[in-house]
Short mmCIF file of C-alpha atoms and ligand atoms in Angstrom, two decimals:
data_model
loop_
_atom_site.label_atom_id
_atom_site.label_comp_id
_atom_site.label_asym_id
_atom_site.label_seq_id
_atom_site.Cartn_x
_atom_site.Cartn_y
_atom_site.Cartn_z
CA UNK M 237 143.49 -28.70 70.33
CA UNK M 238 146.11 -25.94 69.53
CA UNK M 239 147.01 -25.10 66.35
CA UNK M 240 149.37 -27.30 64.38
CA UNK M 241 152.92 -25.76 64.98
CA UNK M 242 155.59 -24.29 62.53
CA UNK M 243 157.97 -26.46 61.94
CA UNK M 244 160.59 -24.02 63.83
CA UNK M 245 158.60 -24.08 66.36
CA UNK M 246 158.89 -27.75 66.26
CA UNK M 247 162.51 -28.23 66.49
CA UNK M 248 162.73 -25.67 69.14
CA UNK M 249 159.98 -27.06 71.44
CA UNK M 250 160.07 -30.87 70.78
CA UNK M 251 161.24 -32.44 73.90
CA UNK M 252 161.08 -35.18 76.96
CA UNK M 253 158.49 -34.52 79.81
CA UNK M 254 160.11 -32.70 82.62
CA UNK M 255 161.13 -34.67 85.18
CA UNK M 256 160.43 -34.11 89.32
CA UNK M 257 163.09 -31.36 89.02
CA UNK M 258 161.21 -29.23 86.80
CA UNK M 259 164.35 -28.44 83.89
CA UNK M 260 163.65 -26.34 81.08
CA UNK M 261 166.28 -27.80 79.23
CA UNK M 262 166.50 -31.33 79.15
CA UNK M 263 169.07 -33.44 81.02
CA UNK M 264 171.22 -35.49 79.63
CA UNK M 265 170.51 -39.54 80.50
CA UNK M 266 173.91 -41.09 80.29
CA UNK M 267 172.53 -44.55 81.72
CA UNK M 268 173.06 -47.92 79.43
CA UNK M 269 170.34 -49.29 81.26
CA UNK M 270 166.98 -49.24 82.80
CA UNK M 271 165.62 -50.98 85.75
CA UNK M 272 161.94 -52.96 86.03
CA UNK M 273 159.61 -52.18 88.36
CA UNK M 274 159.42 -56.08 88.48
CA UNK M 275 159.51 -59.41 86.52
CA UNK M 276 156.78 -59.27 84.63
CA UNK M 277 157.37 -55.69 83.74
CA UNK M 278 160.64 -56.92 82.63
CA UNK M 279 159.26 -59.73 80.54
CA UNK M 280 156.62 -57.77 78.54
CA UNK M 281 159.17 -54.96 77.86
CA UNK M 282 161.65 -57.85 76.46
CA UNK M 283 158.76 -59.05 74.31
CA UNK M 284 158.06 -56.19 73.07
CA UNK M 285 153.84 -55.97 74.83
CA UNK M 286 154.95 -53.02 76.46
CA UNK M 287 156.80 -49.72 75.50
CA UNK M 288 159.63 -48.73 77.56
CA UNK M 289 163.74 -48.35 77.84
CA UNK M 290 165.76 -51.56 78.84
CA UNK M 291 169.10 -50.85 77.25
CA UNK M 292 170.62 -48.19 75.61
CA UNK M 293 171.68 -50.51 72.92
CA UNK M 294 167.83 -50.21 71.95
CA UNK M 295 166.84 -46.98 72.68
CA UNK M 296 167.37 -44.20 75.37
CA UNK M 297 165.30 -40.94 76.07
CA UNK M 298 167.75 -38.51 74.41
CA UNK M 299 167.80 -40.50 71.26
CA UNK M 300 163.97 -40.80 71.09
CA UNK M 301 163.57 -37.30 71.14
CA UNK M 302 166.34 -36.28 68.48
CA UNK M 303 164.24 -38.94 66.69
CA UNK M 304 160.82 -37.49 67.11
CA UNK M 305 162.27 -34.26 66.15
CA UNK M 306 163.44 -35.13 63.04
CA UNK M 307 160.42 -37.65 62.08
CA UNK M 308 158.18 -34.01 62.60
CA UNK M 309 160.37 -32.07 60.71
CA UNK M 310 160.53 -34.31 57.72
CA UNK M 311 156.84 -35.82 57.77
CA UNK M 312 157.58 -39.01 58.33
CA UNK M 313 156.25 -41.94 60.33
CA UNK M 314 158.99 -43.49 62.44
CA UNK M 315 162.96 -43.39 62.46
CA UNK M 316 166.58 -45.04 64.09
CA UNK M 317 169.51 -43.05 64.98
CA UNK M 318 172.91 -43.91 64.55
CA UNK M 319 176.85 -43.57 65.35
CA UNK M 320 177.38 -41.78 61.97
CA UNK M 321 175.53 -41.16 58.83
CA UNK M 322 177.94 -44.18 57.32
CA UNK M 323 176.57 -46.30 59.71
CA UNK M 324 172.78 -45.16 59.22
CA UNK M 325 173.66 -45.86 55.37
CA UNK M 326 175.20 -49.21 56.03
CA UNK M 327 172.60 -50.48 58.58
CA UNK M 328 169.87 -49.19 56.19
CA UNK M 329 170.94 -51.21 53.90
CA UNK M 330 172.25 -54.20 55.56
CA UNK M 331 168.80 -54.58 57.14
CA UNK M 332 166.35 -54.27 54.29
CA UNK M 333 168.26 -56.17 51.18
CA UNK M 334 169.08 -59.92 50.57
CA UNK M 335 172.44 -62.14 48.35
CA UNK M 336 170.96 -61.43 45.19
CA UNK M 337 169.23 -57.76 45.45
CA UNK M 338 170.34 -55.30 43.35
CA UNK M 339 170.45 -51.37 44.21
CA UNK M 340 170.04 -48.35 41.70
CA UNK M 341 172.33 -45.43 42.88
CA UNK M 342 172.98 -41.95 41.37
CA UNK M 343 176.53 -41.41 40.02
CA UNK M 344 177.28 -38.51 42.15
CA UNK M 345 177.19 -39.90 45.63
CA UNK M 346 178.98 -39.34 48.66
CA UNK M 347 182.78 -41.55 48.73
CA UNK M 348 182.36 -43.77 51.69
CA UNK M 349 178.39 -44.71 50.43
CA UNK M 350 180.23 -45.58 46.75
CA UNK M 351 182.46 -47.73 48.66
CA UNK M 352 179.76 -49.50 50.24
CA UNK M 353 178.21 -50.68 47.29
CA UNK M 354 181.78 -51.28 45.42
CA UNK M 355 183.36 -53.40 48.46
CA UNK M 356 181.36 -53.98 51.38
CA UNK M 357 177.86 -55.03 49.60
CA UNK M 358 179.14 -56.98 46.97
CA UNK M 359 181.28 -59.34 48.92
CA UNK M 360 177.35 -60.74 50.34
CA UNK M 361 176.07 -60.63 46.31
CA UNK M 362 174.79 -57.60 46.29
CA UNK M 363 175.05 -55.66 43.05
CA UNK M 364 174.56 -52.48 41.96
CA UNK M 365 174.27 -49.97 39.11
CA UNK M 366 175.32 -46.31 38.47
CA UNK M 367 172.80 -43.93 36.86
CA UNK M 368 173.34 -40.43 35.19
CA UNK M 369 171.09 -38.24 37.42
CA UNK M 370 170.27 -36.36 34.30
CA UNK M 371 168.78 -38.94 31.91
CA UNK M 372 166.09 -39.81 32.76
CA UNK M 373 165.72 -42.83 30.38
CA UNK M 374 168.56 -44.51 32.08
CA UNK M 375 167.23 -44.99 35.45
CA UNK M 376 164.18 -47.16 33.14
CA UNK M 377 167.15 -48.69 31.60
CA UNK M 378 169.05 -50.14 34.36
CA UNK M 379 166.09 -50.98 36.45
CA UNK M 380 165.57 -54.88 37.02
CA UNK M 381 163.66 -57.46 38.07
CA UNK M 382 165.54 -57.52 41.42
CA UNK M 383 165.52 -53.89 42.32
CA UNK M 384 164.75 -53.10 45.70
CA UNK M 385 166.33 -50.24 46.51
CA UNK M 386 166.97 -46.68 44.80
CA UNK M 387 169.39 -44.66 46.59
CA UNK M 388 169.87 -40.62 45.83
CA UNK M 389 171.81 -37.39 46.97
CA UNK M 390 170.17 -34.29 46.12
CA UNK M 391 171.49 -31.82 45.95
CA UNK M 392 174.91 -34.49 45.61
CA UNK M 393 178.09 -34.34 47.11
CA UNK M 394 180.18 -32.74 45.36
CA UNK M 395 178.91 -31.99 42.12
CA UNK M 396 175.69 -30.13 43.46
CA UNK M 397 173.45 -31.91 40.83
CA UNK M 398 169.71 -32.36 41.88
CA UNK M 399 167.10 -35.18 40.84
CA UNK M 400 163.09 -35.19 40.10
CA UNK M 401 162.10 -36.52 43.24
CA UNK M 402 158.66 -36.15 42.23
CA UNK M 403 159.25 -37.86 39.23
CA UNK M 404 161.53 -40.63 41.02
CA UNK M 405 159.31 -41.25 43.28
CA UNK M 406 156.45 -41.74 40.99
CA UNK M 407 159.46 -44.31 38.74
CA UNK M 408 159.75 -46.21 42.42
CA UNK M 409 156.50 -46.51 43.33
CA UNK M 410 156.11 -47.84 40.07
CA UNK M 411 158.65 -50.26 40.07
CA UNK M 412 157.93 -51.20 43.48
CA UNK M 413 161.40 -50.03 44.89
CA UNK M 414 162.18 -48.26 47.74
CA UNK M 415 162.85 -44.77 47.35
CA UNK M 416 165.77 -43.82 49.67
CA UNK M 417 167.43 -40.05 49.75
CA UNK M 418 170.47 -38.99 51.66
CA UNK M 419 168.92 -35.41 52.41
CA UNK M 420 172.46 -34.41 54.00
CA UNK M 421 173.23 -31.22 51.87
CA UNK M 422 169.36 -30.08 51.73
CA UNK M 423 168.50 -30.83 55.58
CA UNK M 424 165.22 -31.08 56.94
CA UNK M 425 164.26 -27.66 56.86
CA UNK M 426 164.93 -26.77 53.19
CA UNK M 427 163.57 -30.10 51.37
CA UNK M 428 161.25 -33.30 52.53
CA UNK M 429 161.93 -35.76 50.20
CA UNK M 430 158.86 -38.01 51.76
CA UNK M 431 156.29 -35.36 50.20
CA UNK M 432 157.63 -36.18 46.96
CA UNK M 433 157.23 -39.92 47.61
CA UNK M 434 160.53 -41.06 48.99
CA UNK M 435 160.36 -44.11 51.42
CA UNK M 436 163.09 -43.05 53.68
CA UNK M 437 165.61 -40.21 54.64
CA UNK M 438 168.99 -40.15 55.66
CA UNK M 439 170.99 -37.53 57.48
CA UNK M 440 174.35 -37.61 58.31
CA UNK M 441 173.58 -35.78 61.71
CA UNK M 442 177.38 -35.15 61.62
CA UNK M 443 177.42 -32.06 59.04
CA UNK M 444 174.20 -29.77 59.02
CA UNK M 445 172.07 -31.10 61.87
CA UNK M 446 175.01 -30.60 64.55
CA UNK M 447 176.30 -27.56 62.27
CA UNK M 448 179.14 -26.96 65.16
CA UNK M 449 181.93 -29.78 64.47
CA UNK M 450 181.39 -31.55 67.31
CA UNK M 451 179.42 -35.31 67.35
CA UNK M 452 179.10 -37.64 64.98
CA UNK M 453 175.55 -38.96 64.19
CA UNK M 454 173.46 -40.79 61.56
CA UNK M 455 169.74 -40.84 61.46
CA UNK M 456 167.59 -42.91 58.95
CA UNK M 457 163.27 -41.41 58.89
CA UNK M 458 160.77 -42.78 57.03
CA UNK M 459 157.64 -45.52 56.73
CA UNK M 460 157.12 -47.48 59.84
CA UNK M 461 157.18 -51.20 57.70
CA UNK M 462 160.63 -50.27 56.91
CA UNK M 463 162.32 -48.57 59.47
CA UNK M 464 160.68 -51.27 61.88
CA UNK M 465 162.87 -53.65 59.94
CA UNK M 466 166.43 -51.49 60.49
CA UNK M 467 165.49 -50.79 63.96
CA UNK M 468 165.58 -54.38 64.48
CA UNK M 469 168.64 -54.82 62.42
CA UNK M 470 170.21 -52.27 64.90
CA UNK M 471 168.96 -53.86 67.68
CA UNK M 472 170.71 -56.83 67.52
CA UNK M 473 174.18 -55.17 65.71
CA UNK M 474 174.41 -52.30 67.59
CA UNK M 475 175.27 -49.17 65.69
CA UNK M 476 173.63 -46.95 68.13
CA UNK M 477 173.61 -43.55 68.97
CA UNK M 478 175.23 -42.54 71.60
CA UNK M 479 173.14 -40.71 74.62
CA UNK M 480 175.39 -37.91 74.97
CA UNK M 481 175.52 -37.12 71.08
CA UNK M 482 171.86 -37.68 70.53
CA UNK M 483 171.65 -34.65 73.53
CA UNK M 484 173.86 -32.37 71.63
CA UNK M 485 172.14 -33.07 68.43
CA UNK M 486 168.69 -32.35 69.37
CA UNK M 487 169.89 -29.25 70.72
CA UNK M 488 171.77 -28.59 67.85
CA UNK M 489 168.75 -28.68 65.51
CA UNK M 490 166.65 -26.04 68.00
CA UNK M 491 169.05 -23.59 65.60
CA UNK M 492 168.67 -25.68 62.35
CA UNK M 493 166.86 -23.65 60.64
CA UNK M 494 168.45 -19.96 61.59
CA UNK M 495 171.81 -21.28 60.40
CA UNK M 496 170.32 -23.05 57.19
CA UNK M 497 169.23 -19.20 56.38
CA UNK M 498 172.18 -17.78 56.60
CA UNK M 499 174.56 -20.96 55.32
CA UNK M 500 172.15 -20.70 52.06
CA UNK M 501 172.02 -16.56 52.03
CA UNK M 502 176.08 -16.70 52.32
CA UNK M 503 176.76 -19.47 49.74
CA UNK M 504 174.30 -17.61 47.35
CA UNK M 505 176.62 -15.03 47.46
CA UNK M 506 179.79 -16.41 47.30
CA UNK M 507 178.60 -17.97 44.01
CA UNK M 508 177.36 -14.77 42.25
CA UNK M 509 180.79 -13.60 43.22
CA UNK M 510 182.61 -16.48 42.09
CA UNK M 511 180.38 -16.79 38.60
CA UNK M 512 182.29 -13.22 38.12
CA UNK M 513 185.74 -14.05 38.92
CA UNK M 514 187.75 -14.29 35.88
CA UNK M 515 189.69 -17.09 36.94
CA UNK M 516 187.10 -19.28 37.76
CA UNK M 517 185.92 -21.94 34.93
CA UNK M 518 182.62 -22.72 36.01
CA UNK M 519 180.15 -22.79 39.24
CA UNK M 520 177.02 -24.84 40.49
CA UNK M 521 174.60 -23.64 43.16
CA UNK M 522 171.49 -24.81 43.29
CA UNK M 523 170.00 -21.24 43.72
CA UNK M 524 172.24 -19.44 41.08
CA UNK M 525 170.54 -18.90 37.87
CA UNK M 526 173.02 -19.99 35.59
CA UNK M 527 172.37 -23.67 37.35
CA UNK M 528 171.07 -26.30 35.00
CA UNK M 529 168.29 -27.21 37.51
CA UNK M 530 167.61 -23.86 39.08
CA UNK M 531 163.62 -24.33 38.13
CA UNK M 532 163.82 -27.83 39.77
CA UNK M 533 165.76 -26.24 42.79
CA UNK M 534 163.06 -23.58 42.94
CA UNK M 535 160.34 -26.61 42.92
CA UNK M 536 161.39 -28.77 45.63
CA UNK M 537 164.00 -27.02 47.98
CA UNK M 538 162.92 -23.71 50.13
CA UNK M 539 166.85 -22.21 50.00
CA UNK M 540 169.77 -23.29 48.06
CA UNK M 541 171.52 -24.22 51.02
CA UNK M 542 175.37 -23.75 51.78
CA UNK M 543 177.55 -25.82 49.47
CA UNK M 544 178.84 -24.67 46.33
CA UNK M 545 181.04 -26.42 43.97
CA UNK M 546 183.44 -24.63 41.35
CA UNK M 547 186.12 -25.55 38.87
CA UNK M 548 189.24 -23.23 39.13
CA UNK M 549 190.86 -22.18 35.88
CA UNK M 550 194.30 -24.62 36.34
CA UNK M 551 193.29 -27.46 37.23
CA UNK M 552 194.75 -29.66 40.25
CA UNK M 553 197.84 -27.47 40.48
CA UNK M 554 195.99 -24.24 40.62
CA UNK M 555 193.28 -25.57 42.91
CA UNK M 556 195.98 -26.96 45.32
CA UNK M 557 197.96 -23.79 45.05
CA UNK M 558 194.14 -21.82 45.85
CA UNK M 559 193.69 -24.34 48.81
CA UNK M 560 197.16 -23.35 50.71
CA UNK M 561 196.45 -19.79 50.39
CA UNK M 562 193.59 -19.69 52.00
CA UNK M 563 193.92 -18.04 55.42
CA UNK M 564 190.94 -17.96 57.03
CA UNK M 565 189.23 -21.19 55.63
CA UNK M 566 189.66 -24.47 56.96
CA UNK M 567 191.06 -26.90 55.14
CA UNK M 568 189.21 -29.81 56.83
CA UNK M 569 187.17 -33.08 56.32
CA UNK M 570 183.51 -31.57 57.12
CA UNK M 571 181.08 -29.31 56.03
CA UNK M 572 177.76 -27.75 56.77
CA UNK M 573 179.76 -26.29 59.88
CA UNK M 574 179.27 -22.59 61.23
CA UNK M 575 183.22 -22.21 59.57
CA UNK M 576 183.57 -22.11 56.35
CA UNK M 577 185.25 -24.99 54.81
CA UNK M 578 186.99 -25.91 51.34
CA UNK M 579 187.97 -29.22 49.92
CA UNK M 580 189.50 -30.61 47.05
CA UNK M 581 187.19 -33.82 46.43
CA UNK M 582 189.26 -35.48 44.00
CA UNK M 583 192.26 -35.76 46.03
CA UNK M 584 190.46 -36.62 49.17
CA UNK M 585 186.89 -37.82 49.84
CA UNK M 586 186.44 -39.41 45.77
CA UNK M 587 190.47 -40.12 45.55
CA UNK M 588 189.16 -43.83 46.24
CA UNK M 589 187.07 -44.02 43.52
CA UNK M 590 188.23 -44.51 40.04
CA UNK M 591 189.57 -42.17 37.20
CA UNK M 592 185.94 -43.27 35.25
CA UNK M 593 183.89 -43.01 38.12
CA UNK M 594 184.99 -39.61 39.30
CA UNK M 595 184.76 -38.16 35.84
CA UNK M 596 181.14 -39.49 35.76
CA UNK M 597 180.25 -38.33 38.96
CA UNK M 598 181.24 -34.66 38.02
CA UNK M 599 184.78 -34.59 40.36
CA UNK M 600 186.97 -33.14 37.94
CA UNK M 601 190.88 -32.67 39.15
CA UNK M 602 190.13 -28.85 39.36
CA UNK M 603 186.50 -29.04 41.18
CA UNK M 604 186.77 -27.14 44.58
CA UNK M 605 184.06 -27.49 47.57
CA UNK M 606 183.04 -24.85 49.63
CA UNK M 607 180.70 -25.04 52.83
CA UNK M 608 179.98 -21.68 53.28
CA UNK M 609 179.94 -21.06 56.86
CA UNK M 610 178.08 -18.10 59.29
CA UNK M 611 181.03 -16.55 59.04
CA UNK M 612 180.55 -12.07 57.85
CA UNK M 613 180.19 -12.94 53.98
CA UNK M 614 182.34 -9.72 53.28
CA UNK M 615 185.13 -11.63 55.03
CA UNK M 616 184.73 -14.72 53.79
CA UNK M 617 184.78 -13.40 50.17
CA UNK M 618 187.80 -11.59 51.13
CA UNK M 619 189.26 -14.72 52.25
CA UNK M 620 188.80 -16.37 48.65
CA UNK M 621 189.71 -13.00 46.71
CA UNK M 622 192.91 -12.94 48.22
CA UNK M 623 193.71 -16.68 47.50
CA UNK M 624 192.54 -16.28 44.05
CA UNK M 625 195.57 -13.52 43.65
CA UNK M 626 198.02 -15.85 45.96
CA UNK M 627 197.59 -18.76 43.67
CA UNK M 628 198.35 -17.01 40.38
C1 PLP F 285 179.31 -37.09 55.49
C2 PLP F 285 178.29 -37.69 54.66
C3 PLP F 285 177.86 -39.01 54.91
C4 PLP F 285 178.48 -39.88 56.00
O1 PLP F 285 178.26 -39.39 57.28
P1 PLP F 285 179.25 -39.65 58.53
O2 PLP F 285 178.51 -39.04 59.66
O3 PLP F 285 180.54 -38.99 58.22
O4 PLP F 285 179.41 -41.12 58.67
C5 PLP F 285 176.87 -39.52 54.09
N1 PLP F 285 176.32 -38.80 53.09
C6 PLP F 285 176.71 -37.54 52.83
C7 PLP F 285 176.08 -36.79 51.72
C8 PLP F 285 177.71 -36.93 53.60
O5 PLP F 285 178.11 -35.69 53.33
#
């Protein structure tokens, strides 16, 4: 047998058999259904004694290879695509807890997942309880007898915080929880949260994976028990993925990792620059030195990737003032795209949450978000240099 690939090798050459044609890239199989070669055929595939594609609902080609992809790329077992990465989280959940559970989440997490747990969950008795990623103690604290899930972002969105996940994932196995990580800001090529004991990953294909703006996509990897559980969840409520984005994402991540070097080789240094700039309070980036973590960044992620949070000297005035001077930046409710992006969390994404919560989860009035894109760095710098002066 051949040698056991490189992972870019992977998610370059990781696709469907050819068909009669002979393609070299693969086509795209906009069906919503598949016919039987006869009845019987057609019963076993319904009853699950034989593999196969009925409906699209369930699974189609172009979203079982996006899926195989990503289960290579991030060691795991089995996974489920999705419509969006809110609808991998949602489904994730939905699928695997019961009236009664209770859920363990870090306090920096990403808006729309905190307003799962706030609204959604709790209206079918599902509780939940906020943790300070950076005492340890706490998580042992808040733990209970009916914890069954433990749900992380790291690095987080926004506050670029990490976690332990070798040391949470020793606390879940543990406590018998499963150990769930949103791996959207990391991706698959910098970090693999299962080697460090998680029990499943989520992506928001949307941001890094597609890394062009264009589809929306969710994708959930991890051990088969589990994910055999949400793909029947899925099944029967129907957040699938569709064909046609599932074909643009798998393509997408052929170039995953070349644009993960440079988004984490730009953002590096638009941080060093910012950590200069007089006018700028204070900055996190997982790869800067000055970062709290920077050892634990070192440990389990390969880059620092490309987001970079900052506080602006000012405040919410200042930062707004920043935002509209930008010229070539987008102002724009993304990230990990090939343009560079800033964002004001605290007036958008977290503006749900509440004046406590935000504080707690590190989105301060004057925090500012960059996703630093593939753009030259000398002109993206330029770009923020001039809006620093513009914003006086
Ligand atoms: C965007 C995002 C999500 C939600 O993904 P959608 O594709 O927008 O539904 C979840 N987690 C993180 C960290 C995100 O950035």
């Amino acid at each position: 047998m051949a040698k056991k690939k490189h992972k870019d090798t992977i998610a370059v050459r990781t696709q469907l058999n050819k068909t009669e044609f002979n393609e070299h890239s693969v086509p795209l199989y906009l069906t919503s259904s598949f016919v039987f070669d006869d009845a019987e055929t057609m019963r076993a595939m319904f009853a699950d004694e034989k593999p196969g594609n009925i409906y699209s609902r369930f699974s189609n080609p172009n979203t079982a290879e996006l899926v195989e992809k990503i289960c290579l790329l991030e060691n795991a077992e089995a996974g489920v695509a999705m419509a969006s990465g809110m609808a991998t989280v949602f489904t994730t959940f939905a699928a695997l807890l019961k009236s009664g559970d209770h859920v363990l989440c870090c306090n920096s997490v990403f808006g729309a997942t905190h307003t799962v747990l706030e609204k959604n969950l709790s209206k079918f008795g599902i509780s939940h309880t906020y943790v300070d990623i950076h005492k340890p103690n706490e998580w042992s604290k808040a733990i209970r007898s009916n914890t069954k899930i433990i749900f992380v972002e790291t690095p987080s969105n926004p506050a670029i915080d990490l976690i332990d996940l070798e040391w949470l994932g020793k606390f879940s196995a543990k406590n018998k929880t499963i150990l769930i990580v949103d791996n959207c800001f990391a991706t698959s090529v910098l970090q693999q949260p299962i080697d460090f004991g998680a029990d499943l990953v989520i992506h928001s294909a949307t941001k890094y994976l597609d890394g062009q703006g264009r589809v929306l996509g969710g994708i959930v990897v991890g051990k088969k028990n589990l994910i055999d559980e949400i793909r029947a969840f899925a099944r029967s409520t129907g957040p699938s993925l569709s064909p046609f984005n599932a074909w643009i994402l798998s393509k997408s991540i052929e170039t995953l990792s070349v644009r993960m070097d440079r988004h984490s080789s730009n953002a590096l240094k638009v941080a060093e620059y910012l950590e200069k700039h007089p006018d700028v309070e204070s900055v996190k980036y997982p790869f800067l030195k000055s970062h709290p973590q920077y050892k634990l960044a070192k440990k389990q992620m390969t880059q620092g990737g490309g987001m970079i949070a900052f506080l602006i000297k000012g405040g919410l005035k200042r930062g707004k003032k920043f935002l509209d001077a930008l010229e070539m930046a987008s102002m724009t409710a993304n990230l990990g795209d090939t343009r560079t992006i800033v964002s004001h969390p605290a007036s958008t994404t977290h503006a749900k949450l509440t004046e406590k919560d935000r504080v707690d989860s590190g989105v301060l009035p004057g925090l500012i978000r960059i996703s630093a894109g593939l753009e030259h760095i000398d002109d993206i710098i330029a770009d923020l240099d001039q809006a620093f002066k513009k914003s006086k």
